[in-house]
mmCIF file of C-alpha atoms in Angstrom:
data_model
loop_
_atom_site.group_PDB
_atom_site.id
_atom_site.type_symbol
_atom_site.label_atom_id
_atom_site.label_comp_id
_atom_site.label_asym_id
_atom_site.label_seq_id
_atom_site.Cartn_x
_atom_site.Cartn_y
_atom_site.Cartn_z
ATOM 1 C CA UNK A 1 117.476 178.336 134.097
ATOM 2 C CA UNK A 2 120.653 178.244 134.484
ATOM 3 C CA UNK A 3 120.824 179.982 130.768
ATOM 4 C CA UNK A 4 118.601 182.253 131.359
ATOM 5 C CA UNK A 5 120.329 183.748 134.429
ATOM 6 C CA UNK A 6 123.956 183.570 132.431
ATOM 7 C CA UNK A 7 125.305 187.212 131.614
ATOM 8 C CA UNK A 8 125.879 186.437 127.818
ATOM 9 C CA UNK A 9 127.429 190.361 127.870
ATOM 10 C CA UNK A 10 123.557 190.997 127.811
ATOM 11 C CA UNK A 11 122.937 189.517 124.154
ATOM 12 C CA UNK A 12 119.744 187.530 126.480
ATOM 13 C CA UNK A 13 118.513 191.132 126.737
ATOM 14 C CA UNK A 14 119.202 193.062 123.871
ATOM 15 C CA UNK A 15 121.217 192.946 120.290
ATOM 16 C CA UNK A 16 121.509 196.634 118.803
ATOM 17 C CA UNK A 17 122.165 196.440 114.882
ATOM 18 C CA UNK A 18 125.307 198.710 115.473
ATOM 19 C CA UNK A 19 127.437 200.798 113.303
ATOM 20 C CA UNK A 20 130.852 200.260 112.335
ATOM 21 C CA UNK A 21 133.258 197.625 111.735
ATOM 22 C CA UNK A 22 132.704 196.198 115.587
ATOM 23 C CA UNK A 23 128.980 197.036 115.803
ATOM 24 C CA UNK A 24 128.747 199.578 118.407
ATOM 25 C CA UNK A 25 125.510 200.447 119.478
ATOM 26 C CA UNK A 26 123.978 204.144 118.526
ATOM 27 C CA UNK A 27 123.780 206.634 120.833
ATOM 28 C CA UNK A 28 120.714 209.733 119.503
ATOM 29 C CA UNK A 29 121.579 212.890 120.467
ATOM 30 C CA UNK A 30 120.569 214.769 123.676
ATOM 31 C CA UNK A 31 120.414 218.247 124.682
ATOM 32 C CA UNK A 32 121.894 219.886 127.843
ATOM 33 C CA UNK A 33 119.518 222.412 130.425
ATOM 34 C CA UNK A 34 121.475 222.659 132.942
ATOM 35 C CA UNK A 35 121.932 219.970 135.988
ATOM 36 C CA UNK A 36 123.566 219.383 138.870
ATOM 37 C CA UNK A 37 125.885 216.706 138.739
ATOM 38 C CA UNK A 38 126.641 213.690 141.482
ATOM 39 C CA UNK A 39 129.149 210.575 140.887
ATOM 40 C CA UNK A 40 127.015 207.147 140.502
ATOM 41 C CA UNK A 41 128.218 206.455 143.868
ATOM 42 C CA UNK A 42 126.108 209.045 145.195
ATOM 43 C CA UNK A 43 123.139 208.398 143.310
ATOM 44 C CA UNK A 44 121.055 205.502 145.566
ATOM 45 C CA UNK A 45 120.833 208.496 147.884
ATOM 46 C CA UNK A 46 120.363 211.393 146.275
ATOM 47 C CA UNK A 47 117.214 214.335 146.525
ATOM 48 C CA UNK A 48 115.979 215.611 143.883
ATOM 49 C CA UNK A 49 116.478 213.470 141.361
ATOM 50 C CA UNK A 50 114.894 215.271 138.463
ATOM 51 C CA UNK A 51 117.532 218.241 138.837
ATOM 52 C CA UNK A 52 120.398 215.852 138.974
ATOM 53 C CA UNK A 53 122.585 214.434 136.505
ATOM 54 C CA UNK A 54 124.881 210.807 137.097
ATOM 55 C CA UNK A 55 128.271 211.160 135.810
ATOM 56 C CA UNK A 56 130.549 207.898 135.900
ATOM 57 C CA UNK A 57 133.900 209.764 135.737
ATOM 58 C CA UNK A 58 135.321 207.624 138.967
ATOM 59 C CA UNK A 59 137.362 204.052 139.123
ATOM 60 C CA UNK A 60 135.990 201.242 136.862
ATOM 61 C CA UNK A 61 134.800 198.788 140.154
ATOM 62 C CA UNK A 62 132.694 201.362 141.243
ATOM 63 C CA UNK A 63 130.588 200.962 138.687
ATOM 64 C CA UNK A 64 130.921 197.156 136.529
ATOM 65 C CA UNK A 65 127.699 196.437 138.574
ATOM 66 C CA UNK A 66 125.420 198.463 135.969
ATOM 67 C CA UNK A 67 126.903 195.824 132.649
ATOM 68 C CA UNK A 68 127.024 192.653 134.734
ATOM 69 C CA UNK A 69 123.339 193.599 136.592
ATOM 70 C CA UNK A 70 122.204 196.755 134.337
ATOM 71 C CA UNK A 71 118.565 195.481 135.213
ATOM 72 C CA UNK A 72 118.947 196.275 138.430
ATOM 73 C CA UNK A 73 119.747 200.340 138.012
ATOM 74 C CA UNK A 74 118.042 200.931 135.319
ATOM 75 C CA UNK A 75 114.883 201.964 137.186
ATOM 76 C CA UNK A 76 116.657 204.493 140.153
ATOM 77 C CA UNK A 77 118.686 206.004 136.546
ATOM 78 C CA UNK A 78 115.299 206.867 135.760
ATOM 79 C CA UNK A 79 114.480 209.310 138.449
ATOM 80 C CA UNK A 80 117.797 211.327 137.247
ATOM 81 C CA UNK A 81 117.366 213.985 134.334
ATOM 82 C CA UNK A 82 120.657 212.801 132.928
ATOM 83 C CA UNK A 83 122.860 210.084 132.891
ATOM 84 C CA UNK A 84 126.164 210.099 131.334
ATOM 85 C CA UNK A 85 127.213 206.691 129.641
ATOM 86 C CA UNK A 86 129.821 204.623 131.859
ATOM 87 C CA UNK A 87 133.504 205.699 131.253
ATOM 88 C CA UNK A 88 135.025 202.664 131.127
ATOM 89 C CA UNK A 89 139.221 202.977 130.904
ATOM 90 C CA UNK A 90 140.368 203.466 127.903
ATOM 91 C CA UNK A 91 144.123 203.090 128.363
ATOM 92 C CA UNK A 92 146.649 203.300 126.124
ATOM 93 C CA UNK A 93 148.861 199.980 127.054
ATOM 94 C CA UNK A 94 145.469 198.125 127.286
ATOM 95 C CA UNK A 95 145.163 195.591 124.355
ATOM 96 C CA UNK A 96 142.731 196.721 121.559
ATOM 97 C CA UNK A 97 140.290 194.072 121.810
ATOM 98 C CA UNK A 98 139.861 195.104 126.037
ATOM 99 C CA UNK A 99 139.910 198.576 124.273
ATOM 100 C CA UNK A 100 136.989 198.044 121.705
ATOM 101 C CA UNK A 101 135.251 195.656 124.403
ATOM 102 C CA UNK A 102 135.254 198.825 127.166
ATOM 103 C CA UNK A 103 133.752 200.913 124.081
ATOM 104 C CA UNK A 104 130.606 198.317 123.265
ATOM 105 C CA UNK A 105 129.956 198.106 126.427
ATOM 106 C CA UNK A 106 129.651 201.646 127.105
ATOM 107 C CA UNK A 107 127.329 202.442 123.855
ATOM 108 C CA UNK A 108 124.927 199.474 124.563
ATOM 109 C CA UNK A 109 124.375 200.814 127.952
ATOM 110 C CA UNK A 110 123.501 204.111 126.733
ATOM 111 C CA UNK A 111 121.217 202.629 124.465
ATOM 112 C CA UNK A 112 120.094 200.247 125.998
ATOM 113 C CA UNK A 113 119.311 203.167 129.223
ATOM 114 C CA UNK A 114 117.716 205.238 125.741
ATOM 115 C CA UNK A 115 115.187 202.041 124.841
ATOM 116 C CA UNK A 116 114.033 203.077 128.787
ATOM 117 C CA UNK A 117 112.967 206.545 128.327
ATOM 118 C CA UNK A 118 116.667 207.495 130.026
ATOM 119 C CA UNK A 119 118.117 211.319 128.341
ATOM 120 C CA UNK A 120 121.819 209.951 128.220
ATOM 121 C CA UNK A 121 124.332 212.132 127.341
ATOM 122 C CA UNK A 122 127.567 210.415 125.372
ATOM 123 C CA UNK A 123 130.971 210.167 127.632
ATOM 124 C CA UNK A 124 133.552 210.354 124.356
ATOM 125 C CA UNK A 125 136.714 208.296 125.286
ATOM 126 C CA UNK A 126 139.808 208.043 123.344
ATOM 127 C CA UNK A 127 143.242 206.268 124.276
ATOM 128 C CA UNK A 128 145.681 206.995 121.339
ATOM 129 C CA UNK A 129 145.755 208.012 117.694
ATOM 130 C CA UNK A 130 144.743 204.592 116.408
ATOM 131 C CA UNK A 131 141.803 204.331 118.583
ATOM 132 C CA UNK A 132 140.135 207.722 116.097
ATOM 133 C CA UNK A 133 139.386 204.421 113.591
ATOM 134 C CA UNK A 134 136.841 203.236 116.136
ATOM 135 C CA UNK A 135 136.080 205.128 119.407
ATOM 136 C CA UNK A 136 133.550 207.938 117.719
ATOM 137 C CA UNK A 137 131.541 205.156 116.648
ATOM 138 C CA UNK A 138 127.686 205.352 117.447
ATOM 139 C CA UNK A 139 128.467 208.466 118.590
ATOM 140 C CA UNK A 140 125.893 211.221 118.420
ATOM 141 C CA UNK A 141 126.737 214.267 116.011
ATOM 142 C CA UNK A 142 125.555 217.567 116.914
ATOM 143 C CA UNK A 143 124.107 216.994 120.423
ATOM 144 C CA UNK A 144 125.588 217.613 123.931
ATOM 145 C CA UNK A 145 128.815 215.441 124.840
ATOM 146 C CA UNK A 146 130.886 214.917 127.967
ATOM 147 C CA UNK A 147 134.657 214.447 128.363
ATOM 148 C CA UNK A 148 136.925 214.242 131.084
ATOM 149 C CA UNK A 149 140.895 215.548 131.474
ATOM 150 C CA UNK A 150 141.641 214.396 134.586
ATOM 151 C CA UNK A 151 144.577 212.371 134.717
ATOM 152 C CA UNK A 152 145.722 213.630 131.593
ATOM 153 C CA UNK A 153 147.201 216.936 131.953
ATOM 154 C CA UNK A 154 150.343 215.575 134.166
ATOM 155 C CA UNK A 155 152.871 215.468 131.157
ATOM 156 C CA UNK A 156 153.204 217.081 127.833
ATOM 157 C CA UNK A 157 152.796 213.461 126.243
ATOM 158 C CA UNK A 158 149.460 213.356 128.286
ATOM 159 C CA UNK A 159 148.423 216.781 127.252
ATOM 160 C CA UNK A 160 148.940 216.358 123.649
ATOM 161 C CA UNK A 161 147.731 212.971 123.471
ATOM 162 C CA UNK A 162 144.469 214.119 125.073
ATOM 163 C CA UNK A 163 144.048 217.179 122.629
ATOM 164 C CA UNK A 164 144.399 215.393 119.411
ATOM 165 C CA UNK A 165 141.638 213.236 120.723
ATOM 166 C CA UNK A 166 139.273 216.821 121.278
ATOM 167 C CA UNK A 167 140.478 218.541 117.872
ATOM 168 C CA UNK A 168 139.249 214.824 116.188
ATOM 169 C CA UNK A 169 136.228 214.459 118.649
ATOM 170 C CA UNK A 170 134.724 218.077 117.669
ATOM 171 C CA UNK A 171 135.406 217.854 114.113
ATOM 172 C CA UNK A 172 133.682 214.814 113.720
ATOM 173 C CA UNK A 173 130.691 215.075 116.250
ATOM 174 C CA UNK A 174 130.076 218.935 115.875
ATOM 175 C CA UNK A 175 129.127 219.147 119.461
ATOM 176 C CA UNK A 176 126.182 221.298 120.239
ATOM 177 C CA UNK A 177 127.725 221.666 124.202
ATOM 178 C CA UNK A 178 130.997 219.863 126.057
ATOM 179 C CA UNK A 179 130.578 218.892 129.604
ATOM 180 C CA UNK A 180 134.081 219.214 130.639
ATOM 181 C CA UNK A 181 135.391 217.365 133.428
ATOM 182 C CA UNK A 182 138.541 218.750 134.989
ATOM 183 C CA UNK A 183 140.953 221.614 133.941
ATOM 184 C CA UNK A 184 139.722 222.538 130.592
ATOM 185 C CA UNK A 185 143.085 223.647 128.659
ATOM 186 C CA UNK A 186 143.150 226.677 126.644
ATOM 187 C CA UNK A 187 143.769 225.135 123.094
ATOM 188 C CA UNK A 188 139.981 223.753 123.688
ATOM 189 C CA UNK A 189 137.353 225.646 122.266
ATOM 190 C CA UNK A 190 133.776 225.457 121.900
ATOM 191 C CA UNK A 191 130.475 225.712 123.828
ATOM 192 C CA UNK A 192 132.277 224.279 127.075
ATOM 193 C CA UNK A 193 130.354 224.055 130.266
ATOM 194 C CA UNK A 194 132.629 223.242 132.871
ATOM 195 C CA UNK A 195 131.958 221.561 135.526
ATOM 196 C CA UNK A 196 134.428 222.249 138.279
ATOM 197 C CA UNK A 197 132.771 219.804 140.970
ATOM 198 C CA UNK A 198 133.575 216.583 138.492
ATOM 199 C CA UNK A 199 137.103 216.583 139.469
ATOM 200 C CA UNK A 200 136.790 217.806 143.047
ATOM 201 C CA UNK A 201 134.137 214.499 143.786
ATOM 202 C CA UNK A 202 136.687 212.521 141.717
ATOM 203 C CA UNK A 203 138.576 212.402 145.214
ATOM 204 C CA UNK A 204 136.003 212.821 147.299
ATOM 205 C CA UNK A 205 134.439 209.778 146.093
ATOM 206 C CA UNK A 206 133.865 206.759 148.290
ATOM 207 C CA UNK A 207 132.549 203.482 146.897
ATOM 208 C CA UNK A 208 128.746 202.546 148.026
ATOM 209 C CA UNK A 209 127.795 199.301 148.565
ATOM 210 C CA UNK A 210 124.070 198.182 147.345
#
């Protein structure tokens, strides 16, 4: 009984074949057709969920629960039109192993949700140029993607690091649409869907416990 209840990093639930050096689970491309975006911490009590998309542009502690107990939230997320993959942090001062682990967790959940019929929009994350070796593994090409510039535009160094990843993402993934959270730098090109509410709700978000 104890073994069946242990987490085992969700390996007991599903093992995906994975791609790249670190066997990152693949996410299939999705096309986007309008939706109202809400934070995960508002999802439980949301109304008209068939017209809404859930994002995870929040502090990690507010959504780590979807990794530690994914089956508890799958049925709830199935009610929504779209669900973005969790934005687990890839801070530049994190050890490489922790960054890769967070990338893996994001993709495992995205692939697991797709397996359960959820329309998943991949959230693209990177840290520095070294992360480009693996941070795009498992991401779909020519589909819709989501990015966030929140917290990256406060310095020239931070802005340039964001732009480096953005340009590399566009070249590698050739996204059909880019859902953009936060300020859109003038240098960013593409079929951008700017969701202003993202940055507003980032600051207004409250933790919802259930």
